[in-house]
CSV table of C-alpha atoms and ligand atoms in Angstrom, one decimal:
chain,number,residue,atom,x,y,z
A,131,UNK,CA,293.5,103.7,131.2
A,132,UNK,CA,290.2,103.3,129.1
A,133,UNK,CA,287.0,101.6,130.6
A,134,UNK,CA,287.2,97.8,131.2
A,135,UNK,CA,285.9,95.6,129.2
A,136,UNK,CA,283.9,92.3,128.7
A,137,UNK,CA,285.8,90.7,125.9
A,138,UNK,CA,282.6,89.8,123.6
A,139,UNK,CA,282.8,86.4,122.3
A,140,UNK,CA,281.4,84.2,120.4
A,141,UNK,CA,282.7,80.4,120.5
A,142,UNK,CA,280.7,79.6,117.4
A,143,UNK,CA,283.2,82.1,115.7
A,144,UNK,CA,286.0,80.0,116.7
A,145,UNK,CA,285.2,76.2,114.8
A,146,UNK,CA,289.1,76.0,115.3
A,147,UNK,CA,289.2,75.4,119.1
A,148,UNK,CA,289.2,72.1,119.2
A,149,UNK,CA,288.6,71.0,123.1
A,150,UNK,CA,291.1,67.6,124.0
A,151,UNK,CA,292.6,68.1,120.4
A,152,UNK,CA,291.1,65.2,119.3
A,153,UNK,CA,292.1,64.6,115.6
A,154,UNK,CA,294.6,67.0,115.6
A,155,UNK,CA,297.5,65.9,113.9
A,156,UNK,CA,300.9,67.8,115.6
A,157,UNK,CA,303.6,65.6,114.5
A,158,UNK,CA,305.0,62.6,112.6
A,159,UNK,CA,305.9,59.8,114.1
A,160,UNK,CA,307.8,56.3,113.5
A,161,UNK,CA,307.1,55.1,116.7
A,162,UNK,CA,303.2,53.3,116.6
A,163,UNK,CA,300.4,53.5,114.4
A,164,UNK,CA,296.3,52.7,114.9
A,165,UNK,CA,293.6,52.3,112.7
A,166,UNK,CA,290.8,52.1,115.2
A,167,UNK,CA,288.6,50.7,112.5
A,168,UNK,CA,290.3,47.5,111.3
A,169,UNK,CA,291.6,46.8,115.3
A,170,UNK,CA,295.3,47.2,114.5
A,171,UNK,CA,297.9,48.2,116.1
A,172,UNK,CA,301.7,48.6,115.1
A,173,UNK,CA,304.9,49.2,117.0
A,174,UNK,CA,307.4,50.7,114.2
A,175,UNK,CA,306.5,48.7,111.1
A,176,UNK,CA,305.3,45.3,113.8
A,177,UNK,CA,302.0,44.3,114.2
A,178,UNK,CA,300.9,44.0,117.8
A,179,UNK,CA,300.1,40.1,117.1
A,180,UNK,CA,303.5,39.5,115.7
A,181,UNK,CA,305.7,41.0,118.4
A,182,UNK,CA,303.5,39.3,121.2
A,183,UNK,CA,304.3,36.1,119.5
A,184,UNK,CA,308.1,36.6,118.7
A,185,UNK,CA,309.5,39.4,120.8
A,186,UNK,CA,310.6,39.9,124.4
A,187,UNK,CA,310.1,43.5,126.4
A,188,UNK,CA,313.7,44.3,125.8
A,189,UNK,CA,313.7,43.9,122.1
A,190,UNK,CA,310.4,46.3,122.0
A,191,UNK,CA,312.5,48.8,123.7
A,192,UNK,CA,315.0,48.4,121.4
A,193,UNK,CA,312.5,48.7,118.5
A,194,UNK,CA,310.4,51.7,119.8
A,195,UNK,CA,314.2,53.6,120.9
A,196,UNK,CA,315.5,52.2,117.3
A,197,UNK,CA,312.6,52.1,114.8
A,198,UNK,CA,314.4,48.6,113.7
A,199,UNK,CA,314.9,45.3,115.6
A,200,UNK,CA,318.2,44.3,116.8
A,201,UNK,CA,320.6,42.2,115.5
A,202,UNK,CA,321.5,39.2,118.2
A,203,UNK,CA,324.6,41.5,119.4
A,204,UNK,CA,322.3,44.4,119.4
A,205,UNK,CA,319.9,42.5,121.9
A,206,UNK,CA,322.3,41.1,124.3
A,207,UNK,CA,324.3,44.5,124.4
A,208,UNK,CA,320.8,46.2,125.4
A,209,UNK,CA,319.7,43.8,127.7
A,210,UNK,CA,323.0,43.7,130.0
A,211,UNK,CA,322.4,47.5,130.0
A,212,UNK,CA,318.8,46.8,131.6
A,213,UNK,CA,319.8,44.8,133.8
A,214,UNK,CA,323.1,46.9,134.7
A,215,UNK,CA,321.2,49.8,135.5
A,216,UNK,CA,318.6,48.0,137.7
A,217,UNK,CA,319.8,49.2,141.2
A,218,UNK,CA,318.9,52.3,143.1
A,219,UNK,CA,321.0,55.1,144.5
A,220,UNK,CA,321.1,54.5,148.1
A,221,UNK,CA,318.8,58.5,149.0
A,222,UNK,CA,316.0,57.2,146.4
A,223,UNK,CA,316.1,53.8,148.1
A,224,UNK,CA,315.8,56.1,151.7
A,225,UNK,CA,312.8,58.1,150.5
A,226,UNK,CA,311.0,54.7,149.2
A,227,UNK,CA,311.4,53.3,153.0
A,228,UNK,CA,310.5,56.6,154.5
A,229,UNK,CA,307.9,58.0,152.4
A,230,UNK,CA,304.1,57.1,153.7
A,231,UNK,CA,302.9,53.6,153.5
A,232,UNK,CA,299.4,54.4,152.5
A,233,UNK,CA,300.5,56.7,149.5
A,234,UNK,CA,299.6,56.0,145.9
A,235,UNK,CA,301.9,54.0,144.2
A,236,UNK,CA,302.2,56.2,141.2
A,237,UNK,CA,302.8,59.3,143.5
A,238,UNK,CA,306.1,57.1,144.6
A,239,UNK,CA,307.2,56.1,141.1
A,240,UNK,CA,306.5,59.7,139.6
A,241,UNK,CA,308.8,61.4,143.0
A,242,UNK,CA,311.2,58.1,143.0
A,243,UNK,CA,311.8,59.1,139.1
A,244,UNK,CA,312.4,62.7,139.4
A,245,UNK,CA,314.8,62.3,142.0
A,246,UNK,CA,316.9,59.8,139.8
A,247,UNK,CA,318.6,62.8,137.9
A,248,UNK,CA,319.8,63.9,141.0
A,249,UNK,CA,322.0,60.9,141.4
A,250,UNK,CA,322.5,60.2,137.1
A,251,UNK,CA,326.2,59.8,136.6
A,252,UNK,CA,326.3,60.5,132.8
A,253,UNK,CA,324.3,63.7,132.8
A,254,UNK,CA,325.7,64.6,129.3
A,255,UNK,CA,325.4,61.2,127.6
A,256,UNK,CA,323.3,59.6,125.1
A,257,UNK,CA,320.0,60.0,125.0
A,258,UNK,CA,319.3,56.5,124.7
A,259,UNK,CA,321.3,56.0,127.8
A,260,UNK,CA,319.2,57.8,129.5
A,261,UNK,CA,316.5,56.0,128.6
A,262,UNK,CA,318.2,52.6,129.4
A,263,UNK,CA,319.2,54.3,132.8
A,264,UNK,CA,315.1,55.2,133.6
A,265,UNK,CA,313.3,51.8,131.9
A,266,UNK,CA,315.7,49.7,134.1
A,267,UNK,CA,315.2,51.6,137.4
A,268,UNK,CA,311.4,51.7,137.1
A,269,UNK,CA,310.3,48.0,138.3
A,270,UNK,CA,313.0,48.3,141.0
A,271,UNK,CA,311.0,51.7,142.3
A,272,UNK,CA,308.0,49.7,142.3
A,273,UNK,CA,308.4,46.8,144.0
A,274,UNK,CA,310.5,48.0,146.3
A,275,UNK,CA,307.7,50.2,147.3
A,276,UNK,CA,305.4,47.4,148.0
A,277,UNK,CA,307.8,45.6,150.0
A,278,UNK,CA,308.9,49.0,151.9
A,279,UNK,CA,304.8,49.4,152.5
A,280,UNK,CA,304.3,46.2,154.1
A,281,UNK,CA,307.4,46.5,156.6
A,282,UNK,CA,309.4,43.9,154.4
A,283,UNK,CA,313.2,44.0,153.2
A,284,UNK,CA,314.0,45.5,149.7
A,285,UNK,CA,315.0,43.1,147.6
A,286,UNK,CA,317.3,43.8,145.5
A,287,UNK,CA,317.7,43.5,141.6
A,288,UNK,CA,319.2,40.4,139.9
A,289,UNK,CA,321.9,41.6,137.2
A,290,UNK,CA,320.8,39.0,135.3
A,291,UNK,CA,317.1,37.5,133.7
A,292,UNK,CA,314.4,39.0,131.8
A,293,UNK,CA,312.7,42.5,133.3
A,294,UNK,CA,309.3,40.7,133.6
A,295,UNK,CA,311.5,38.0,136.0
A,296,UNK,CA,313.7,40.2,137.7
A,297,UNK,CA,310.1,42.6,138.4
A,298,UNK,CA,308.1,39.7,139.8
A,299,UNK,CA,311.4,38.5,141.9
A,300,UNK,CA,311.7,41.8,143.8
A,301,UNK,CA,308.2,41.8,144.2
A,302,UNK,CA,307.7,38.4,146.2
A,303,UNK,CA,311.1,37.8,146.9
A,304,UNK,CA,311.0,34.5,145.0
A,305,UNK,CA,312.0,33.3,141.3
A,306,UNK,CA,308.8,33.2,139.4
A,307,UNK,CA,307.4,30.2,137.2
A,308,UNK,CA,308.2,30.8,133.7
A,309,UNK,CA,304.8,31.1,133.1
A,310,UNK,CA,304.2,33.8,135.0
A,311,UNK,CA,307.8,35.7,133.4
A,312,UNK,CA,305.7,35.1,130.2
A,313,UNK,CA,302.7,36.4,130.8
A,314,UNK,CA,304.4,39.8,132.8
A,315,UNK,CA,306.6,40.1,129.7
A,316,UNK,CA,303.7,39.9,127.5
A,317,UNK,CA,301.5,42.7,129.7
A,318,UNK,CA,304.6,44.8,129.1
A,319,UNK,CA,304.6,44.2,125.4
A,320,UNK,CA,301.5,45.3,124.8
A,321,UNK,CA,301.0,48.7,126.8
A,322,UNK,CA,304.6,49.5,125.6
A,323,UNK,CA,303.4,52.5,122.6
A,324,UNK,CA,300.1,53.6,122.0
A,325,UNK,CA,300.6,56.8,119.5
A,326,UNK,CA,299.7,60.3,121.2
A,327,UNK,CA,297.9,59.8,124.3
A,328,UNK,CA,297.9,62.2,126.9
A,329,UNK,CA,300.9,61.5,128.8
A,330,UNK,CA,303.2,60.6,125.5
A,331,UNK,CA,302.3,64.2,124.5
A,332,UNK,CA,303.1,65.3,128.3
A,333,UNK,CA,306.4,63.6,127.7
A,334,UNK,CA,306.9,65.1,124.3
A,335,UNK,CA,305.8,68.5,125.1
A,336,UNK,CA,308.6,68.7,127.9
A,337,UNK,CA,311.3,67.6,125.5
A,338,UNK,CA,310.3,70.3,123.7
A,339,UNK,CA,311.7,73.0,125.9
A,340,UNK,CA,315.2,71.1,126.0
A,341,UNK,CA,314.0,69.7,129.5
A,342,UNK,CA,315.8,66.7,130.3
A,343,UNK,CA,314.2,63.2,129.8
A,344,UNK,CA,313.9,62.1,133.6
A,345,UNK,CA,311.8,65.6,133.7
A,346,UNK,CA,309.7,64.3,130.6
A,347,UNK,CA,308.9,60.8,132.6
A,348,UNK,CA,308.0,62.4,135.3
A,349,UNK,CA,305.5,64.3,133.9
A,350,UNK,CA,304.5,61.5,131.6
A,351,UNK,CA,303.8,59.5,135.2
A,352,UNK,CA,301.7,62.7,136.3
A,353,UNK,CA,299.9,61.8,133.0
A,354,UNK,CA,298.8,58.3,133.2
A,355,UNK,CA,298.2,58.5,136.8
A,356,UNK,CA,294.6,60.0,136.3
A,357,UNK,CA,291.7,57.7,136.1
A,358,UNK,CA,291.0,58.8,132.4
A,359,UNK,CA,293.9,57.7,131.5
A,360,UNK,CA,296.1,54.7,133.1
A,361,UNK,CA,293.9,54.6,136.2
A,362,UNK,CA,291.1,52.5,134.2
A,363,UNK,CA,292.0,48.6,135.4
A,364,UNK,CA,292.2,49.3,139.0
A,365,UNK,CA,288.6,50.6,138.6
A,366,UNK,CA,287.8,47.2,136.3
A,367,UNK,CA,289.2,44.8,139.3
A,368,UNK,CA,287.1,47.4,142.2
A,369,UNK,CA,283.9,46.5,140.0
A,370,UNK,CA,284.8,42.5,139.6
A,371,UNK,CA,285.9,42.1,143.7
A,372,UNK,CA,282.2,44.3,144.7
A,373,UNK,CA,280.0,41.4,142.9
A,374,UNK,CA,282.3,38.9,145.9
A,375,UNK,CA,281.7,41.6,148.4
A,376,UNK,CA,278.7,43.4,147.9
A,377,UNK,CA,275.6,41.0,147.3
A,378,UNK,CA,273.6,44.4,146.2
A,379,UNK,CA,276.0,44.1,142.8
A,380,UNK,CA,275.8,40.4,142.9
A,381,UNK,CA,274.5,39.8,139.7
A,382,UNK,CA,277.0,41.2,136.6
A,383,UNK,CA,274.2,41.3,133.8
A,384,UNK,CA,271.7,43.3,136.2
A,385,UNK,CA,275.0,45.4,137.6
A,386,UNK,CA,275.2,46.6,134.0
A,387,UNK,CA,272.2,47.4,133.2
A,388,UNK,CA,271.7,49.6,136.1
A,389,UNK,CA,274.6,51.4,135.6
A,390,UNK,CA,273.6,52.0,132.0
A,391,UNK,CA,269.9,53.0,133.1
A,392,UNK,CA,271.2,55.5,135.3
A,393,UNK,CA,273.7,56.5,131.8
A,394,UNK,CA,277.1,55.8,134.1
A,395,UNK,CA,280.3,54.2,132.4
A,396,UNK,CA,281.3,50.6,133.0
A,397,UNK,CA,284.8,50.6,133.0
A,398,UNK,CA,287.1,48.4,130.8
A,399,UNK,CA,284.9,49.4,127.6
A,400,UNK,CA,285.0,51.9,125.1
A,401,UNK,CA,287.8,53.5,123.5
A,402,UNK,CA,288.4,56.9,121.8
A,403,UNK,CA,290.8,55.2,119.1
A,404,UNK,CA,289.1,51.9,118.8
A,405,UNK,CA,285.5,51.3,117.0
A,406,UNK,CA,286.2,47.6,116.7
A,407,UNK,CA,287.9,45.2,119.4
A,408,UNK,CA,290.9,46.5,120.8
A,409,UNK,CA,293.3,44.2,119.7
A,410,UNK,CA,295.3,43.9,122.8
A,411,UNK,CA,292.2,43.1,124.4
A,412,UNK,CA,292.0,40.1,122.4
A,413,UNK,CA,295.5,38.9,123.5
A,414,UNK,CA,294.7,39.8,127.5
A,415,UNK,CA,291.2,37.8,127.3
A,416,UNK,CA,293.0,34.8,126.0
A,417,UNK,CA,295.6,35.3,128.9
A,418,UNK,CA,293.0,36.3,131.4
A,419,UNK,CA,291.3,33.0,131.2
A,420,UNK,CA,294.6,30.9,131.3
A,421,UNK,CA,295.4,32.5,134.5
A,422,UNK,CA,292.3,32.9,136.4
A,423,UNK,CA,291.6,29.3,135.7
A,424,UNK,CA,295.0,28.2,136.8
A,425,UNK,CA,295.2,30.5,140.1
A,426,UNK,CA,291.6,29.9,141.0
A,427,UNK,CA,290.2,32.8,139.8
A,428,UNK,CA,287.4,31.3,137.1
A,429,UNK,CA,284.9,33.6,139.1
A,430,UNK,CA,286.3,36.5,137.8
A,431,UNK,CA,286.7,35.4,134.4
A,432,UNK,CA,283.2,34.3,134.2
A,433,UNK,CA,281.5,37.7,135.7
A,434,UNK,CA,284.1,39.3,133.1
A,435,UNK,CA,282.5,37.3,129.9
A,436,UNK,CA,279.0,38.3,131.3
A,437,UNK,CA,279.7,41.9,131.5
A,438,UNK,CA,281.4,41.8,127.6
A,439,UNK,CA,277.9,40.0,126.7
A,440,UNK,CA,275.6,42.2,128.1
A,441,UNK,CA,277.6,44.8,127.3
A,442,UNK,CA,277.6,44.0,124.1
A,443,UNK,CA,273.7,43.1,123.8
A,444,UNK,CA,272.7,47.1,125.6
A,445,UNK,CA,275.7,49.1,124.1
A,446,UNK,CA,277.2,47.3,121.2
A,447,UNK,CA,280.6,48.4,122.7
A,448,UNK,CA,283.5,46.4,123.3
A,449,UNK,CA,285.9,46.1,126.2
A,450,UNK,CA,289.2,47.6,126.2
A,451,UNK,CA,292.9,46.7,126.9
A,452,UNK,CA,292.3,47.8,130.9
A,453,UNK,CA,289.5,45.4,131.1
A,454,UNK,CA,291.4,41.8,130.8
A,455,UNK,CA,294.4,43.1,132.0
A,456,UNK,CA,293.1,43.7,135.4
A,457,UNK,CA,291.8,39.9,136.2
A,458,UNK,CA,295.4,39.0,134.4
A,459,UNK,CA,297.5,41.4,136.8
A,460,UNK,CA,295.0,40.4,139.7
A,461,UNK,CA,295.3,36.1,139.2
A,462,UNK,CA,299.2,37.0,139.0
A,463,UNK,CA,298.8,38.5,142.8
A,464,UNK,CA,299.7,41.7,141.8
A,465,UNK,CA,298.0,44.3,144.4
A,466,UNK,CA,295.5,46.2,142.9
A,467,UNK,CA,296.9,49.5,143.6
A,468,UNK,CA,300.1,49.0,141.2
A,469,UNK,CA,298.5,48.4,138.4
A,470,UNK,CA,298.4,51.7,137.1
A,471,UNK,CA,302.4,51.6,138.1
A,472,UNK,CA,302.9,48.0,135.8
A,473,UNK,CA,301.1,50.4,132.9
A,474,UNK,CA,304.2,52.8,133.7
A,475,UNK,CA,306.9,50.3,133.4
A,476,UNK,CA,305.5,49.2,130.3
A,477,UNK,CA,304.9,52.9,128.3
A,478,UNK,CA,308.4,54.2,129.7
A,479,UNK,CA,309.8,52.5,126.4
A,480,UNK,CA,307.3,54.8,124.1
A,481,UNK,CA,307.9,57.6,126.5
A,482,UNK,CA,311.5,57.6,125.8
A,483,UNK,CA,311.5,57.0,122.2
A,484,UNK,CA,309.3,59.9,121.7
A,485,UNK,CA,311.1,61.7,123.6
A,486,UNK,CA,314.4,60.8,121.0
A,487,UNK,CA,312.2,61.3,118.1
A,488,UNK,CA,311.2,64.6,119.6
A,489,UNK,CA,314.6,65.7,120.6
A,490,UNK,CA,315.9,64.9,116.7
A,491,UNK,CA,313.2,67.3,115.0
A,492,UNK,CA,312.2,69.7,117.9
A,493,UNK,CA,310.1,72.3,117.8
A,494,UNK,CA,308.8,73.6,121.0
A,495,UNK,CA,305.3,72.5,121.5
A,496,UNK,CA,303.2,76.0,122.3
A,497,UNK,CA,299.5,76.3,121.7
A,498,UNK,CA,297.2,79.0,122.4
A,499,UNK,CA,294.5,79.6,124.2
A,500,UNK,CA,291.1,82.0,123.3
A,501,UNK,CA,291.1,84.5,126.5
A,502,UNK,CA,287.4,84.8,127.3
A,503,UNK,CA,287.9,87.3,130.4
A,504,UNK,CA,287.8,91.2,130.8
A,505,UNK,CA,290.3,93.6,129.4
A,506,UNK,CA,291.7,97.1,130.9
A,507,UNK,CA,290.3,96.7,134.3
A,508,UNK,CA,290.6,99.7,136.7
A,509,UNK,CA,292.4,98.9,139.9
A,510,UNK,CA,291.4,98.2,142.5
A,511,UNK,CA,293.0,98.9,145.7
A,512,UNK,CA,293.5,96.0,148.7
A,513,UNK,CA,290.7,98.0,151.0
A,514,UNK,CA,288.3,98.2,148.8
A,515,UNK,CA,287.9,94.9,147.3
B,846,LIG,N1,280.2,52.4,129.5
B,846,LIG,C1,279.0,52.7,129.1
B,846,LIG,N2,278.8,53.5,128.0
B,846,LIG,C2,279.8,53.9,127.3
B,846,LIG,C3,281.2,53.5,127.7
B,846,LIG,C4,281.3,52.8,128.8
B,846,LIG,N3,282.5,52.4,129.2
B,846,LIG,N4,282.0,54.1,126.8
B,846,LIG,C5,281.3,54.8,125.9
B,846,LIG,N5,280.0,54.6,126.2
B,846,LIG,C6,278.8,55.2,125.5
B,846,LIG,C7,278.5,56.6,125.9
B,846,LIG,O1,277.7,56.7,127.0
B,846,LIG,C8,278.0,57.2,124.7
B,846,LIG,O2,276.6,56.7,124.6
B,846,LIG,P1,275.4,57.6,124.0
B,846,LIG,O3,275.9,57.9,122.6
B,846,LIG,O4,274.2,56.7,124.1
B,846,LIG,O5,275.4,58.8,124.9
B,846,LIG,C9,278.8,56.5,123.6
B,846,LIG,O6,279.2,55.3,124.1
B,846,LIG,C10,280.0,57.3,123.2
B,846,LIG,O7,280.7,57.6,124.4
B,846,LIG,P2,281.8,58.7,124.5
B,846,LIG,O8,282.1,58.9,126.0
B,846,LIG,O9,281.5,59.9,123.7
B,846,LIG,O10,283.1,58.0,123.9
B,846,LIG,P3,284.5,58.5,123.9
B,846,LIG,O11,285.2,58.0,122.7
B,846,LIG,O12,284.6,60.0,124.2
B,846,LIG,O13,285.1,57.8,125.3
B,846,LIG,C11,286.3,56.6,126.8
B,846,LIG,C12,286.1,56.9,125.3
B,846,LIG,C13,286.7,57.8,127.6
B,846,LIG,C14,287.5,55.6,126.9
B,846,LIG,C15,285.0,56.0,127.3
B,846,LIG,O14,284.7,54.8,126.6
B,846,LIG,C16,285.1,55.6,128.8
B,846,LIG,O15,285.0,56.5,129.7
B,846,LIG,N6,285.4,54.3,129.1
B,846,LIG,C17,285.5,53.9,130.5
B,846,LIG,C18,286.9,54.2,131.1
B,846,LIG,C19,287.9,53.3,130.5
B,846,LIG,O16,287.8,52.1,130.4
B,846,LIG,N7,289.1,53.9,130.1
B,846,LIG,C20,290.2,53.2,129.6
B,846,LIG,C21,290.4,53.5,128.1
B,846,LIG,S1,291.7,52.6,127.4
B,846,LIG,C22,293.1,53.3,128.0
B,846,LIG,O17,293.2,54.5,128.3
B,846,LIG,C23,294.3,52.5,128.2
């Protein structure tokens, strides 16, 4: 074997690795589109705006699985499969009792969904079955989590009302205002798509092998669970709750700026994508102050408009879609810790129609990686390492 060598490299020969592939483009896509300069987002041809004002969750699954809107047959057929396929096989429903009470939430969707294949029926079916099969189970995972954690019964699904009802009814065990259906249905709405962010590529890049789509989800969970990604409004509500707690961040404007002297993120602001006001984040803020007004919650509201101004006056950055949602989730007595899991729910419906659009044109997904370490090392035996 010839000498070993230190593979001599210069990264300023290589302008092509791109760290986080930001900008690069690896597929087409009819699913979403966002110009980060004009604030606009679109869902398959919709703007944002338009489908918070007209549609329902269902029908966005429909679009983002379809690329089109349904017809009035089309909508009724796909909603009695959602609510057909709420309930959980009895061993998934065992695990959610059984699994530990202090675990993360996401850690319990992400298992709860992998084990759902196990059980799957219609291994062999449509693709968009599948995905009817995994959106539908989803809220039932969660909330029957947070009952399981706090020593209460499971409640289970209705067969019949709106996902955002049915979620919020097996969550407190009561039928929700229709208020409160509204505003869930509208939170799901608008985290439904958002082009290729990390776990959507996590979910496309396992459809690429020919892995199965529960296997894609799955991962795509693994995905948004991390704090850069989905974990971002759980860290907004932490930040909002210390300024009750802790009078030493009593003051939001001053909480800011110290945080920006000592060059630390506030969270709920900035965006990759978005130079301009994220336009979800317009919706939420309008929602966010409905609700904490209603439920009590101005407080949070106010130390929220506070931050965005001094924000705003120090940074000249804007708050993202993480940021309103959090006092919105919070004034609707969701705990804080599911959040990241009400994100989930919602992005299963762009998770799944990637994964069709995937399936239809694949290519398996494979980049490569500059190796930076030695080459024809001598070995070296156990003893004499
Ligand atoms: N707080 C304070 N300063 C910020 C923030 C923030 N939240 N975001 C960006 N900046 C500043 C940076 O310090 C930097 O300033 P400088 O030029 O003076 O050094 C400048 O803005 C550019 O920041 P980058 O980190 O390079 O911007 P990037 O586009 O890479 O980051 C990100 C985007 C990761 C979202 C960032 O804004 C951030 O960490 N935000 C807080 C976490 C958060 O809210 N995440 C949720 C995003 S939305 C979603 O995933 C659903």
């Amino acid at each position: 074997m010839s000498e070993s060598v230190k593979t001599d490299i210069d990264l300023n020969e290589y302008p092509h690795i791109n760290r986080g592939l930001e900008g690069i483009v690896a597929f087409s896509s009819n699913k979403s589109s966002i110009d980060g300069q004009k604030g606009e987002l679109i869902y398959s041809g919709y703007n944002i705006e338009t489908l918070a004002e007209n549609s329902s969750f269902e029908e966005v699954c429909f679009l983002l699985w379809n690329d089109r809107l349904p017809s009035q047959e089309e909508l009724e057929e796909v909603t009695k499969k959602l609510q057909q396929h709420r309930s959980l096989p009895d061993p998934v429903k065992d695990y959610i009792r059984n699994t530990d009470k202090e675990g993360n939430p996401m850690t319990v969707l992400r298992s709860a969904v992998s084990m759902l294949e196990d059980y799957y029926e219609d291994q062999n079916g449509e693709l968009l079955d599948n995905a009817i099969a995994i959106a539908a189970k989803m809220p039932t995972i969660v909330a029957a989590f947070d009952r399981a954690r706090k020593d209460q019964e499971i409640i289970e699904p209705l067969t019949d009302h709106s996902m955002a009802h049915n979620f919020l009814y097996m969550l407190n065990g009561e039928h929700p205002g229709e208020q409160a259906s509204k505003t869930m249905d509208l939170a799901l709405i608008l985290h439904a798509e958002h082009g290729m962010n990390a776990s959507t590529f996590t979910c496309r890049t396992i459809c690429s092998t020919e892995s199965d789509m529960f296997s894609a989800v799955t991962g795509a969970i693994g995905a948004l669970k991390g704090p850069l990604h989905g974990g971002a409004n759980q860290e907004v509500m932490k930040m909002l709750l210390n300024f009750d707690e802790d009078p030493e961040h009593a003051d939001p404007a001053d909480f800011v700026k110290s945080k920006l002297e000592r060059k630390e993120k506030v969270m709920g602001f900035g965006h990759r994508v978005y130079k301009v006001l994220d336009p979800r984040a317009v919706l939420l803020r309008q929602m966010a102050e409905d609700l904490s007004k209603e439920t009590g919650h101005e407080n949070l509201y106010e130390w929220s408009q506070t931050i965005v101004q001094t924000m705003h006056e120090e940074k000249d950055i804007d708050p993202n879609v993480d940021f309103y949602s959090a006092t919105v989730y919070y004034s609707m007595g969701i705990p804080i810790d599911m959040f990241t899991c009400i994100f989930a729910m919602s992005r299963v419906a762009g998770w799944t129609g990637h994964y069709i659009e995937q399936a239809e044109n694949n290519r398996l997904i494979r980049p490569r990686a500059l190796y930076m370490g030695e080459k024809n090392k001598a070995w070296t035996s156990i003893e004499e390492r």
